Amino acid sequence: MSGAAGAPGRIGAPGALWHPSPNHGDRRDGLRPGLVVLHHTAMQSAEAALERLCDATFEAPVSAHYLIAEDGRLWQLVDERARAWHAGAGSWGGRGDVNSRSIGIELANPAPNPYAEPQMARLEALLRGILARWRIPPEGVIAHSDMAPGRKTDPGPKFDWRRLARQGLSVWPDAQAAAEGDLAEDLARIGYPSDDMALALQAFRLRFRPWARGGESAADRIAARDIAARFAAGRG
Ligand SMILES: [Zn+2]
């Protein structure tokens, strides 16, 4: 085990390189993480992103709990108990201050490139640990684009959500599902912000049906009904 991973009392991934960022605070109102928000860096290199995520002098300082390079290197920047600054404005399941409710993971990707195999494998191992430590269900793993429709598009249409879902690390619509529901109602039940239906549908498609074009379709309604029925946000 690497010495860099040994910050005493830190809660996080055992194999991560500890590279602390000053850009964090306390979770508000005693909140605990119930979500994991996935991002891409949209920067030229993982090293450049690492620098930005630890820069307190940047005009709008940001951070994340983790950064994963394309080659699978994993850095932890913020203790999982603390509030990292990755989510910004937005909401999920009708609740704001997503930073206080989540763990943020940045995937190094100049975007919109496909995600590399070593990076995906490292992400999956990391998610397994986080979901177990905080008892987060698979539907708690969301995209930045999910909670900030119209404002954010990461991790983007090339991210393989189905692969995560097959391992119980996220959710994916059942191809056999056939029942249609009310789309606006189901998107809200899944967790999407409900103030702008067109943007919510755009975000839903980016995540689950990135090939879809045009207006609302039966396929959208079926996929949303299936996810909402099995994984409504905030249940329990
Ligand atoms: Zn993001």
Coordinates of C-alpha atoms and ligand atoms in Angstrom, one line a residue:
M1 CA 0.0 0.0 0.0
S2 CA 1.4 3.4 -1.0
G3 CA 2.4 5.8 1.8
A4 CA 0.5 8.6 0.0
A5 CA -2.7 6.8 0.7
G6 CA -2.1 6.8 4.5
A7 CA -3.6 10.1 5.7
P8 CA -4.8 9.1 9.2
G9 CA -8.5 9.1 9.7
R10 CA -9.3 9.9 6.1
I11 CA -12.4 8.2 4.7
G12 CA -12.0 7.2 1.1
A13 CA -10.7 4.7 -1.4
P14 CA -7.7 2.7 0.1
G15 CA -5.6 2.7 -3.1
A16 CA -6.1 6.4 -4.0
L17 CA -3.2 8.9 -4.1
W18 CA -4.0 11.5 -1.4
H19 CA -3.7 14.9 -3.0
P20 CA -5.6 17.3 -0.7
S21 CA -7.6 20.2 -2.2
P22 CA -8.3 23.3 0.0
N23 CA -11.6 23.7 -1.9
H24 CA -14.0 22.1 0.5
G25 CA -16.1 22.7 3.6
D26 CA -18.5 21.0 6.0
R27 CA -21.6 19.3 4.6
R28 CA -24.6 21.5 5.7
D29 CA -27.3 20.4 8.1
G30 CA -25.5 17.3 9.0
L31 CA -26.2 15.8 5.6
R32 CA -24.6 12.6 4.5
P33 CA -23.9 11.5 0.9
G34 CA -26.8 9.7 -0.7
L35 CA -25.7 10.5 -4.3
V36 CA -22.6 10.2 -6.5
V37 CA -22.3 12.7 -9.2
L38 CA -20.1 11.8 -12.3
H39 CA -18.3 14.6 -14.2
H40 CA -15.8 14.9 -17.0
T41 CA -13.0 17.4 -16.7
A42 CA -13.1 18.7 -20.3
M43 CA -9.4 19.7 -19.9
Q44 CA -6.3 18.7 -21.9
S45 CA -4.8 16.4 -19.2
A46 CA -5.5 14.9 -15.9
E47 CA -2.6 16.8 -14.4
A48 CA -4.1 20.1 -15.5
A49 CA -7.4 19.2 -14.0
L50 CA -5.7 18.1 -10.8
E51 CA -4.1 21.6 -10.5
R52 CA -7.4 23.3 -11.2
L53 CA -9.3 21.2 -8.6
C54 CA -6.7 22.2 -6.0
D55 CA -6.4 25.9 -6.9
A56 CA -7.9 28.1 -4.2
T57 CA -7.0 31.3 -6.2
F58 CA -9.0 30.4 -9.3
E59 CA -11.9 32.9 -9.6
A60 CA -14.5 30.2 -9.0
P61 CA -12.7 27.6 -7.0
V62 CA -13.8 24.0 -7.6
S63 CA -12.9 20.5 -6.4
A64 CA -14.2 16.9 -6.4
H65 CA -13.6 14.1 -4.0
Y66 CA -11.9 12.0 -6.7
L67 CA -10.2 12.4 -10.1
I68 CA -9.5 9.4 -12.3
A69 CA -7.0 9.7 -15.2
E70 CA -7.5 7.9 -18.5
D71 CA -4.8 5.4 -17.5
G72 CA -6.7 4.5 -14.3
R73 CA -4.6 6.6 -11.8
L74 CA -6.9 7.7 -9.0
W75 CA -6.4 10.8 -6.8
Q76 CA -8.5 11.6 -3.7
L77 CA -8.7 15.4 -3.1
V78 CA -11.3 15.7 -0.4
D79 CA -12.3 13.4 2.5
E80 CA -15.6 11.7 1.7
R81 CA -17.1 13.2 4.9
A82 CA -16.5 16.8 3.6
R83 CA -18.4 18.9 1.1
A84 CA -16.5 19.2 -2.2
W85 CA -17.4 21.9 -4.7
H86 CA -18.3 20.1 -7.8
A87 CA -22.1 20.2 -8.3
G88 CA -22.9 23.9 -8.3
A89 CA -26.5 25.0 -9.0
G90 CA -29.1 22.4 -9.6
S91 CA -31.2 19.7 -7.8
W92 CA -32.1 16.1 -7.8
G93 CA -35.3 14.5 -6.3
G94 CA -36.5 18.0 -5.5
R95 CA -33.6 18.8 -3.2
G96 CA -30.9 21.4 -3.8
D97 CA -27.4 21.8 -2.3
V98 CA -26.3 18.6 -4.1
N99 CA -22.7 19.2 -2.9
S100 CA -23.9 18.5 0.7
R101 CA -25.7 15.4 -0.5
S102 CA -23.1 13.8 -2.8
I103 CA -19.7 12.5 -3.6
G104 CA -18.2 14.0 -6.7
I105 CA -16.0 12.1 -9.2
E106 CA -14.2 13.8 -12.1
L107 CA -13.2 11.6 -15.1
A108 CA -10.3 13.1 -17.0
N109 CA -11.5 13.4 -20.6
P110 CA -10.9 16.3 -23.0
A111 CA -14.5 15.4 -24.1
P112 CA -16.2 14.2 -26.1
N113 CA -13.8 11.2 -26.3
P114 CA -14.9 7.7 -25.3
Y115 CA -13.9 6.7 -21.8
A116 CA -10.8 4.4 -21.6
E117 CA -11.0 0.9 -20.2
P118 CA -8.5 1.4 -17.3
Q119 CA -10.5 4.5 -16.3
M120 CA -13.8 2.7 -16.4
A121 CA -12.4 -0.3 -14.4
R122 CA -11.0 2.1 -11.8
L123 CA -14.3 4.0 -11.6
E124 CA -16.2 0.7 -11.0
A125 CA -14.0 -0.3 -8.2
L126 CA -14.2 3.1 -6.6
L127 CA -18.1 3.1 -6.9
R128 CA -18.3 -0.3 -5.3
G129 CA -16.5 1.0 -2.3
I130 CA -18.4 4.3 -2.1
L131 CA -21.9 2.7 -2.5
A132 CA -21.0 0.2 0.3
R133 CA -19.5 2.8 2.7
W134 CA -22.5 5.1 2.5
R135 CA -25.2 2.6 1.6
I136 CA -26.0 4.4 -1.6
P137 CA -28.4 2.5 -4.0
P138 CA -27.5 2.2 -7.7
E139 CA -30.0 4.9 -8.6
G140 CA -28.0 7.3 -6.5
V141 CA -25.2 7.4 -9.1
I142 CA -26.1 10.2 -11.5
A143 CA -24.6 12.5 -14.2
H144 CA -23.9 16.2 -13.6
S145 CA -26.1 16.7 -16.6
D146 CA -29.0 15.0 -14.7
M147 CA -29.1 17.5 -11.9
A148 CA -28.3 20.6 -14.0
P149 CA -30.3 20.2 -17.2
G150 CA -29.5 22.8 -19.8
R151 CA -26.5 24.0 -17.8
K152 CA -24.2 20.9 -17.9
T153 CA -23.7 18.0 -20.3
D154 CA -21.1 15.9 -18.5
P155 CA -20.1 13.1 -18.5
G156 CA -21.7 13.2 -22.0
P157 CA -23.2 10.8 -24.6
K158 CA -20.1 8.6 -24.8
F159 CA -20.3 7.5 -21.2
D160 CA -21.3 3.8 -20.8
W161 CA -24.1 3.9 -18.2
R162 CA -25.4 0.5 -19.2
R163 CA -22.0 -1.0 -18.3
L164 CA -22.3 0.4 -14.8
A165 CA -25.9 -0.7 -14.5
R166 CA -25.0 -4.3 -15.4
Q167 CA -22.8 -4.3 -12.2
G168 CA -25.4 -2.7 -10.0
L169 CA -23.5 0.6 -10.0
S170 CA -26.2 2.7 -11.8
V171 CA -29.6 2.1 -13.5
W172 CA -30.6 1.4 -17.1
P173 CA -34.1 0.9 -18.7
D174 CA -35.3 -2.6 -19.2
A175 CA -35.4 -3.3 -23.0
Q176 CA -38.5 -5.5 -22.4
A177 CA -40.5 -2.7 -20.8
A178 CA -43.6 -1.6 -22.7
A179 CA -45.8 0.5 -20.4
E180 CA -46.1 4.2 -21.2
G181 CA -46.7 6.8 -18.5
D182 CA -46.9 10.5 -18.2
L183 CA -43.4 11.7 -19.2
A184 CA -43.3 14.9 -17.1
E185 CA -44.5 13.0 -14.0
D186 CA -42.1 10.2 -14.5
L187 CA -39.0 12.4 -15.1
A188 CA -39.8 14.2 -11.8
R189 CA -40.2 10.9 -10.0
I190 CA -36.8 9.8 -11.3
G191 CA -35.4 13.0 -9.8
Y192 CA -35.1 15.5 -12.7
P193 CA -35.7 19.1 -11.9
S194 CA -39.3 19.8 -13.1
D195 CA -39.3 23.5 -13.8
D196 CA -38.5 23.0 -17.6
M197 CA -39.9 19.9 -19.2
A198 CA -37.9 20.3 -22.5
L199 CA -34.6 20.5 -20.6
A200 CA -35.5 17.6 -18.4
L201 CA -36.2 15.5 -21.5
Q202 CA -33.0 16.6 -23.1
A203 CA -31.0 15.5 -19.9
F204 CA -32.9 12.2 -19.7
R205 CA -32.0 11.5 -23.3
L206 CA -28.4 12.5 -22.9
R207 CA -28.2 9.8 -20.2
F208 CA -30.4 7.0 -21.5
R209 CA -31.2 7.6 -25.2
P210 CA -28.5 9.8 -26.6
W211 CA -29.4 8.7 -30.2
A212 CA -33.0 10.1 -29.9
R213 CA -34.0 13.1 -31.9
G214 CA -37.2 15.2 -32.3
G215 CA -40.1 15.6 -30.0
E216 CA -41.2 13.4 -27.1
S217 CA -41.8 9.8 -28.2
A218 CA -43.3 6.6 -27.0
A219 CA -39.8 5.2 -26.4
D220 CA -39.1 8.1 -24.1
R221 CA -42.3 7.5 -22.1
I222 CA -41.6 3.8 -21.8
A223 CA -38.0 4.2 -20.7
A224 CA -38.9 6.9 -18.2
R225 CA -41.9 4.9 -16.8
D226 CA -39.6 1.9 -16.3
I227 CA -36.9 3.8 -14.5
A228 CA -39.4 5.7 -12.4
A229 CA -41.3 2.6 -11.4
R230 CA -38.2 0.8 -10.3
F231 CA -35.9 3.6 -9.0
A232 CA -37.9 6.7 -8.0
A233 CA -35.6 9.2 -6.2
G234 CA -36.2 9.7 -2.6
R235 CA -38.0 6.5 -1.9
G236 CA -37.4 5.2 1.6
Ligands
ZN1 ZN -19.5 18.5 -14.1

